[in-house]
CSV table of C-alpha atoms and ligand atoms in Angstrom, one decimal:
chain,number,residue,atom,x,y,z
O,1,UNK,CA,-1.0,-7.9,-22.6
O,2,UNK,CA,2.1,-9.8,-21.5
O,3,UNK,CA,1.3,-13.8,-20.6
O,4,UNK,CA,2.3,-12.7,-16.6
O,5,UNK,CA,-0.1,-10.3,-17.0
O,6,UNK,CA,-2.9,-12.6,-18.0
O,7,UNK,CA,-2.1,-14.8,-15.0
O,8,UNK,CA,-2.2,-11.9,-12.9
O,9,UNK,CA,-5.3,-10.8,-14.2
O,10,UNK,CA,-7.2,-15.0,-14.1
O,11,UNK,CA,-5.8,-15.1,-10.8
O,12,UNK,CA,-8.1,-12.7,-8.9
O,13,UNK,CA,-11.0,-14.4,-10.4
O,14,UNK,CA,-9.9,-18.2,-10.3
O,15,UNK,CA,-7.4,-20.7,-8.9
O,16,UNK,CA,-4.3,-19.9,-10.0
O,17,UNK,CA,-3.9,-24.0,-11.5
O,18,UNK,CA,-7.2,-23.1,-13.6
O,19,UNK,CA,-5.8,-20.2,-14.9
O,20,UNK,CA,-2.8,-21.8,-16.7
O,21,UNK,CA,-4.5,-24.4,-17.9
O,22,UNK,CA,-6.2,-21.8,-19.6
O,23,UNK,CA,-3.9,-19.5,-20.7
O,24,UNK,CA,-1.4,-22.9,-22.0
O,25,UNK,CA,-3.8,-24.4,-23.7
O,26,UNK,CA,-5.6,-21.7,-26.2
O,27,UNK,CA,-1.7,-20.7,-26.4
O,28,UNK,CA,-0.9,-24.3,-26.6
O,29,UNK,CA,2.0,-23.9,-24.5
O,30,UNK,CA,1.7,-26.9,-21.6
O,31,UNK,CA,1.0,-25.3,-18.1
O,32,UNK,CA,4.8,-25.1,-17.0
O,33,UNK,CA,6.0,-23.7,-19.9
O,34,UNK,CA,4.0,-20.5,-19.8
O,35,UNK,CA,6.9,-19.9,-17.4
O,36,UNK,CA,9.6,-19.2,-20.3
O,37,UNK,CA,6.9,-17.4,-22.1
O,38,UNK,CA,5.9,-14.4,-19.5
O,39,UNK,CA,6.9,-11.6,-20.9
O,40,UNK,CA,5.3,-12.7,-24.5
O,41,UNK,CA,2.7,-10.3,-25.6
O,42,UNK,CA,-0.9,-11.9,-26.2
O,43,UNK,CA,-2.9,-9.9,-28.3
O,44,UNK,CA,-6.2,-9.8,-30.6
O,45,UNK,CA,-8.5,-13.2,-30.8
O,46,UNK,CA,-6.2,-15.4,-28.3
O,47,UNK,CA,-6.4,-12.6,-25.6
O,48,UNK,CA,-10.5,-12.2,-26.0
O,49,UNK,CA,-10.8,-16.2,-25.8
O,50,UNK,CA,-8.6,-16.3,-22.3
O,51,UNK,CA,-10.6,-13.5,-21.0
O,52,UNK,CA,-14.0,-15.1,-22.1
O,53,UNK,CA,-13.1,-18.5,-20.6
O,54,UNK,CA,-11.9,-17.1,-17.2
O,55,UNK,CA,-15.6,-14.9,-17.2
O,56,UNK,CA,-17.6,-17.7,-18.2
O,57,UNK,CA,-16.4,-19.7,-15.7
O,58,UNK,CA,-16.5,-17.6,-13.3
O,59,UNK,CA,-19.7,-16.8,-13.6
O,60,UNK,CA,-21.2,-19.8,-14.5
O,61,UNK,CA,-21.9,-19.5,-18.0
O,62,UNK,CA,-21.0,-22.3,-20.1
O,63,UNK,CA,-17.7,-22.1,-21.9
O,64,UNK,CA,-19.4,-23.0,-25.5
O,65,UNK,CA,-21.9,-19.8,-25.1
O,66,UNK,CA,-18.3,-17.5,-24.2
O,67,UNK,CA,-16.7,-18.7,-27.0
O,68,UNK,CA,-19.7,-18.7,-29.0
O,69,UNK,CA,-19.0,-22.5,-30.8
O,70,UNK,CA,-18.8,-25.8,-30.4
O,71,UNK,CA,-17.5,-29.3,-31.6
O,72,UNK,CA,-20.1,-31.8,-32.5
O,73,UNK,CA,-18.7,-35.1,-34.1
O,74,UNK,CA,-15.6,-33.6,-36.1
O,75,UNK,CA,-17.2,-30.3,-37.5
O,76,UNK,CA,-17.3,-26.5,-35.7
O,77,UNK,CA,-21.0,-25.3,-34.5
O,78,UNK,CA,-22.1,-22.0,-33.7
O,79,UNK,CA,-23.5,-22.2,-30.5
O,80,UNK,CA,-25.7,-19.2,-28.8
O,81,UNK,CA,-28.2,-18.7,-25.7
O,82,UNK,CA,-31.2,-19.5,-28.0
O,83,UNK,CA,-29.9,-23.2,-28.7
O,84,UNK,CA,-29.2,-26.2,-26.4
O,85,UNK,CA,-25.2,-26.5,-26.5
O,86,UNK,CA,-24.8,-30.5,-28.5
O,87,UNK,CA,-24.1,-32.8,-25.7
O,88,UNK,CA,-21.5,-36.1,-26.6
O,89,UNK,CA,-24.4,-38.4,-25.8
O,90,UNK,CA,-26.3,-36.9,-29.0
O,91,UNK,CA,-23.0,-37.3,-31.0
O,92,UNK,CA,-23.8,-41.4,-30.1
O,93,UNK,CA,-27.5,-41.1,-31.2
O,94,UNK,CA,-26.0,-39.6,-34.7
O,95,UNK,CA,-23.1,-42.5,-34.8
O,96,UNK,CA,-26.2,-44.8,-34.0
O,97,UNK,CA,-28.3,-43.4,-36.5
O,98,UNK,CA,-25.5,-43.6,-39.3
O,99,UNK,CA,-24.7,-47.3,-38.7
O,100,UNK,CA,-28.7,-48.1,-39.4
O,101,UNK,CA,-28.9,-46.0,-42.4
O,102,UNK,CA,-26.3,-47.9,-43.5
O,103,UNK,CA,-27.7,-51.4,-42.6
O,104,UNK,CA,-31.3,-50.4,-44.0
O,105,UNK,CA,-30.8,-47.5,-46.4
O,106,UNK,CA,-28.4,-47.5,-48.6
O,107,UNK,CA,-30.3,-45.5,-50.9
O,108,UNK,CA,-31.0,-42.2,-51.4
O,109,UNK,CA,-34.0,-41.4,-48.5
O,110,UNK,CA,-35.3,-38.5,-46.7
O,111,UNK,CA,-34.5,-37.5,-43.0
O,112,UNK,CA,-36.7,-35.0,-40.7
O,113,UNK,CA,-35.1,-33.6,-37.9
O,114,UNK,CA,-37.4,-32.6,-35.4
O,115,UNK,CA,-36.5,-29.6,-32.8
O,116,UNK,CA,-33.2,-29.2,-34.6
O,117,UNK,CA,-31.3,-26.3,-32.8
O,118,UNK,CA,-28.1,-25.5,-33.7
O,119,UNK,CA,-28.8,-28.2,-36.4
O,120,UNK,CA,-25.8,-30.4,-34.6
O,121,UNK,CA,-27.9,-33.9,-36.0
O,122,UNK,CA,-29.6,-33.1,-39.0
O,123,UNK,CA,-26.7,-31.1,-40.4
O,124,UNK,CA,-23.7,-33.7,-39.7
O,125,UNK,CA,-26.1,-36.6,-41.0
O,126,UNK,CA,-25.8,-34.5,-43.8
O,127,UNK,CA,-22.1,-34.5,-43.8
O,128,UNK,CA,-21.7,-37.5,-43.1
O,129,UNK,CA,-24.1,-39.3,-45.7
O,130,UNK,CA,-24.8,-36.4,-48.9
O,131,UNK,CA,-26.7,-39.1,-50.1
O,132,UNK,CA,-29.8,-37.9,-48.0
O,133,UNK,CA,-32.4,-35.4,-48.2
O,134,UNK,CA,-32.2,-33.9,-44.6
O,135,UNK,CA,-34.8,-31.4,-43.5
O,136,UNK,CA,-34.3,-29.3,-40.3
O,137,UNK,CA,-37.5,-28.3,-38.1
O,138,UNK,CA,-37.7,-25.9,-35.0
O,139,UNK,CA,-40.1,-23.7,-33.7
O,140,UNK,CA,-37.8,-21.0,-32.8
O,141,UNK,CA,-36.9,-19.0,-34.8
O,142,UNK,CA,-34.1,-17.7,-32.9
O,143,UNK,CA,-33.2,-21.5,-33.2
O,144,UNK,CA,-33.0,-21.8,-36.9
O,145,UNK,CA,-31.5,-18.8,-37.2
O,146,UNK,CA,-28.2,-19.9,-36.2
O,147,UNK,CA,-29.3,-23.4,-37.8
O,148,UNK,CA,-29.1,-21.6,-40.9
O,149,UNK,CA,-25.3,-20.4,-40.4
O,150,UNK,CA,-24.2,-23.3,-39.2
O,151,UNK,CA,-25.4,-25.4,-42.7
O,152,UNK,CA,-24.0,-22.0,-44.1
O,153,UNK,CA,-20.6,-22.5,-42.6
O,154,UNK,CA,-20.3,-26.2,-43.3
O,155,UNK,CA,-21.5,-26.3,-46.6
O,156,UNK,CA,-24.9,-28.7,-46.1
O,157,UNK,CA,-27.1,-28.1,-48.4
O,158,UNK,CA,-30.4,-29.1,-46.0
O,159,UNK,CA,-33.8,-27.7,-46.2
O,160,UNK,CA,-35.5,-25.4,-43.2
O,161,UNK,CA,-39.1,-25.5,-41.8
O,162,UNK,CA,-40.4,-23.4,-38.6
O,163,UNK,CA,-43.1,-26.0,-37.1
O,164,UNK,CA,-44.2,-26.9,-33.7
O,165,UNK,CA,-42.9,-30.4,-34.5
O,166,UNK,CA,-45.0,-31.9,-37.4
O,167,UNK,CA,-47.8,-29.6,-37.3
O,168,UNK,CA,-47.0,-28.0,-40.7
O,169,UNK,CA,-45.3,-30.7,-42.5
O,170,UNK,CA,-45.8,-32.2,-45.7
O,171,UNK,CA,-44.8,-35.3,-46.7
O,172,UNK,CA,-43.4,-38.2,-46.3
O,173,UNK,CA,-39.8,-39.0,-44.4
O,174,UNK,CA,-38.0,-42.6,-44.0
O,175,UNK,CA,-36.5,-41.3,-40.7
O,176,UNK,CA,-37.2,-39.5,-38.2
O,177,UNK,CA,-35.1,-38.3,-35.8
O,178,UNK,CA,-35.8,-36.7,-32.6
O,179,UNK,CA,-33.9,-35.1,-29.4
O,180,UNK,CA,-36.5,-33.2,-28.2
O,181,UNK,CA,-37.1,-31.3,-24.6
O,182,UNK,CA,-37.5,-34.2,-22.4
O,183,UNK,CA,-36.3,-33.0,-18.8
O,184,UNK,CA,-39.7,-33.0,-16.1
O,185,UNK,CA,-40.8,-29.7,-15.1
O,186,UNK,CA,-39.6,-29.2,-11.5
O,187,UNK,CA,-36.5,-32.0,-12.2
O,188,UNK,CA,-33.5,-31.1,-10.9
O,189,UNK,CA,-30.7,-30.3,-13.3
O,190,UNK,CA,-27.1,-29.0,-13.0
O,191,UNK,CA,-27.1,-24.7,-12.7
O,192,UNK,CA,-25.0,-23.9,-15.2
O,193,UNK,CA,-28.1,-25.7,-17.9
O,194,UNK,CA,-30.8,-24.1,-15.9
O,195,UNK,CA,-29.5,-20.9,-15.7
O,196,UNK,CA,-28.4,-20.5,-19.2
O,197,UNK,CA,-29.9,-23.2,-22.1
O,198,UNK,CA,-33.0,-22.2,-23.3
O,199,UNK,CA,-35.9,-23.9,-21.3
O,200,UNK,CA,-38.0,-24.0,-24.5
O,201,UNK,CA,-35.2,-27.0,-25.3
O,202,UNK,CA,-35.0,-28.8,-22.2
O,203,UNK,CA,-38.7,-28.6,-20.3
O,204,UNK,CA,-42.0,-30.8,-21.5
O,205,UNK,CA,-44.9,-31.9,-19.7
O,206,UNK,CA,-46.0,-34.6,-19.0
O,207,UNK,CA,-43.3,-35.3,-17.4
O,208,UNK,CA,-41.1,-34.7,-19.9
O,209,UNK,CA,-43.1,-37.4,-22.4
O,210,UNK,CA,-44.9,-34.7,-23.7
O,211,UNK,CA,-43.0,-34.2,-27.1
O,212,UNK,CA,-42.4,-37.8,-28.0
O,213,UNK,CA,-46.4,-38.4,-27.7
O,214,UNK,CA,-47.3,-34.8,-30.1
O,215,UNK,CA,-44.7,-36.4,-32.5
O,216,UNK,CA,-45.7,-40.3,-32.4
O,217,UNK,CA,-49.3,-39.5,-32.5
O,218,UNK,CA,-48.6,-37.7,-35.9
O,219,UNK,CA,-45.7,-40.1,-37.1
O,220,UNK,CA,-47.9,-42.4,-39.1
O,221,UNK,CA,-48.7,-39.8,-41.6
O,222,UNK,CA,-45.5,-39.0,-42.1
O,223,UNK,CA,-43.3,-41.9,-43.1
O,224,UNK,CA,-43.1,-44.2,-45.8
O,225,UNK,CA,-44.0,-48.2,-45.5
O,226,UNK,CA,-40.3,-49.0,-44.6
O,227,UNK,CA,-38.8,-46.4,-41.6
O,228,UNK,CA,-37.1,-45.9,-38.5
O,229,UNK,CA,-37.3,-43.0,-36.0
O,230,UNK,CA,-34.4,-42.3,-33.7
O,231,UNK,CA,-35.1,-40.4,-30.2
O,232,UNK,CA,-32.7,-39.2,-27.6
O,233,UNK,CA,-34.9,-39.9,-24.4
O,234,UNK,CA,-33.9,-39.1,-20.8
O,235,UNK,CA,-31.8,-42.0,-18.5
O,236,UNK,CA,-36.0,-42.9,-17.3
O,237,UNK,CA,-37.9,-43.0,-19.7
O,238,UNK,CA,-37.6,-45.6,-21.9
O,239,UNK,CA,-40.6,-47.6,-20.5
O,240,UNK,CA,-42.7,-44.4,-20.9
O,241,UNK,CA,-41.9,-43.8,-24.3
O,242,UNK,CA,-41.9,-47.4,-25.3
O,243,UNK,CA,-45.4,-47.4,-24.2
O,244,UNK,CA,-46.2,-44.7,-26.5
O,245,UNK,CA,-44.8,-46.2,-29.1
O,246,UNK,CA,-47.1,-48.8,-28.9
O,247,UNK,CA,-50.1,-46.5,-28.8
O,248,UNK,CA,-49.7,-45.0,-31.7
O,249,UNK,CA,-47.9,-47.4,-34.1
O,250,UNK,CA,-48.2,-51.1,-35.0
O,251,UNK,CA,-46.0,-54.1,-35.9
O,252,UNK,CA,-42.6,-51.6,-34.9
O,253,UNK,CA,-39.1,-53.5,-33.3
O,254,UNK,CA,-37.8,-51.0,-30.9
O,255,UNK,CA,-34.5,-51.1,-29.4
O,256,UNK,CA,-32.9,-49.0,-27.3
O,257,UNK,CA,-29.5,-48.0,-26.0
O,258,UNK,CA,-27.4,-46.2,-23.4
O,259,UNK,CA,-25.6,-43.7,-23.7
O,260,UNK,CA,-21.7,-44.5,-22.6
O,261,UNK,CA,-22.5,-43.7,-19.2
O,262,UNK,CA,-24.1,-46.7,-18.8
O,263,UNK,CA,-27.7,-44.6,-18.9
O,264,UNK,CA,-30.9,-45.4,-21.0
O,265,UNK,CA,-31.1,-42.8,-23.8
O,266,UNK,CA,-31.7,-43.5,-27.3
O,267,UNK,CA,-34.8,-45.5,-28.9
O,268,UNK,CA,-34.6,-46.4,-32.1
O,269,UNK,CA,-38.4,-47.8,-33.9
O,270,UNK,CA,-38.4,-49.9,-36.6
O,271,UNK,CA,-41.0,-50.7,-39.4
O,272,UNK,CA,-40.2,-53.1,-42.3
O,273,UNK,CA,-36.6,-52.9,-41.8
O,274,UNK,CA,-35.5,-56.2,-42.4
L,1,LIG,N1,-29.5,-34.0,-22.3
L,1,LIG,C1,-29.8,-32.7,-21.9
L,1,LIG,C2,-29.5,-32.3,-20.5
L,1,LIG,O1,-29.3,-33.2,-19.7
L,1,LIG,C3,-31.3,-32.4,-22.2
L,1,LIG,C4,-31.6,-32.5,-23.6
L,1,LIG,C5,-33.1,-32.4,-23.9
L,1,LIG,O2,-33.9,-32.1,-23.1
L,1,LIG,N2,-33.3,-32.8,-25.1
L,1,LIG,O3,-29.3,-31.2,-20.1
């Protein structure tokens, strides 16, 4: 199909602005100089990702899903409709997370990653620090499935465990990591999530506290004297969690952070790491 006939074809569905800026930039031409390339043919791969952007957007499915990948912190995920598409605030829980691993473990330790998904944290804490021993959990098994790949396709060499959070686990981790469903039921949230990211990854009870209390309440058995767990949280619910923090473990510093919005949404709990 020629480039003219591309824009034709985006422009029954879309604006015909959005539609360039399509067609330019998996080209990489800039919008106005599709205009000296009309009449080039666009065939194969580049062709299938125009017409997948222009139906994702217009119907409201998220442009990772279409295209079927993502970018999380540097590397390429495979991203599908049975895993929550890596959002950039969890890229700044994982730069968060590295910086303290750094400051309080610079040995080799073990990570858990609980309610991994794609795998977006556990497998670039991986990448980023081969030094650790990184274990990916998830109850779906739709979920790990394309966890799997993704270590696959990046090279991590990580382990795998199907578990409703830390039912089933053995041993004992120095972090924890967490980004689990947090979002109320009955909360509002943008369409485009609702109607397309699996709800299994975004809805708890309890208000959405519901996973941070089934993991805390089970934490203590699984860490060693000297850890830290690292939670994504929603923008309000830092109280809430902090709160159940304190029920269930002792003598812990807890900080948190927001995200660069300016929005509550990382805790990090500290034991022993001085
Ligand atoms: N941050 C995600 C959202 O706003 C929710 C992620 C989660 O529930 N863990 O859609």
């Amino acid at each position: 199909m020629k480039i003219k006939d591309l824009i034709d074809y985006g422009n029954k569905y879309l604006h015909k602005d959005k539609v360039k800026l399509i067609i330019g930039s998996v080209l990489d031409y800039n919008p106005l100089e599709l205009y000296n390339h009309l009449e080039e043919n666009v065939e194969g791969e580049k062709r299938q990702k125009i017409e997948k952007i222009i139906h994702a957007l217009v119907n409201n499915i998220p442009i990772q899903y279409a295209l079927g990948n993502t970018d999380f912190y540097g590397y390429n995920f495979i991203v599908n409709e049975n895993v929550l598409i890596p959002r950039f605030e969890t890229e700044e829980l994982v730069e968060n997370i590295i910086k303290y691993i750094d400051i309080y473990f610079p040995n080799p330790i073990k990570i858990i990653d609980l309610g991994c998904g794609s795998g977006a944290i556990g497998i670039t804490l991986k990448k980023e620090r081969n030094r650790c021993d990184v274990t990916l959990l998830d109850i779906s098994e739709k979920a790990l499935e394309v966890a799997k790949e993704n270590s696959r396709l990046l090279n991590a060499d990580v382990t795998f465990i199907q578990s409703d959070m830390l039912e089933e686990v053995q041993g004992k981790f120095d972090v924890i990591v967490s980004n689990p469903p947090y979002i109320a039921e009955g909360e509002v949230i943008e369409s485009i999530v609702k109607e397309n990211e699996p709800h299994l990854a975004l809805y708890a009870k309890d208000n959405g506290l519901y996973y941070y209390d089934k993991i805390l309440k089970k934490a203590k058995d699984h860490v060693n004297d000297k850890f830290f767990i690292a939670f994504e949280i929603g923008y309000n619910q830092r109280e809430k969690v902090t709160e159940l923090v304190h029920k269930y473990l002792k003598e812990v510093k807890i900080v948190s952070k927001k995200d660069l919005q300016g929005r509550d949404r990382m805790l990090f709990i500290f034991k022993n790491c001085e």
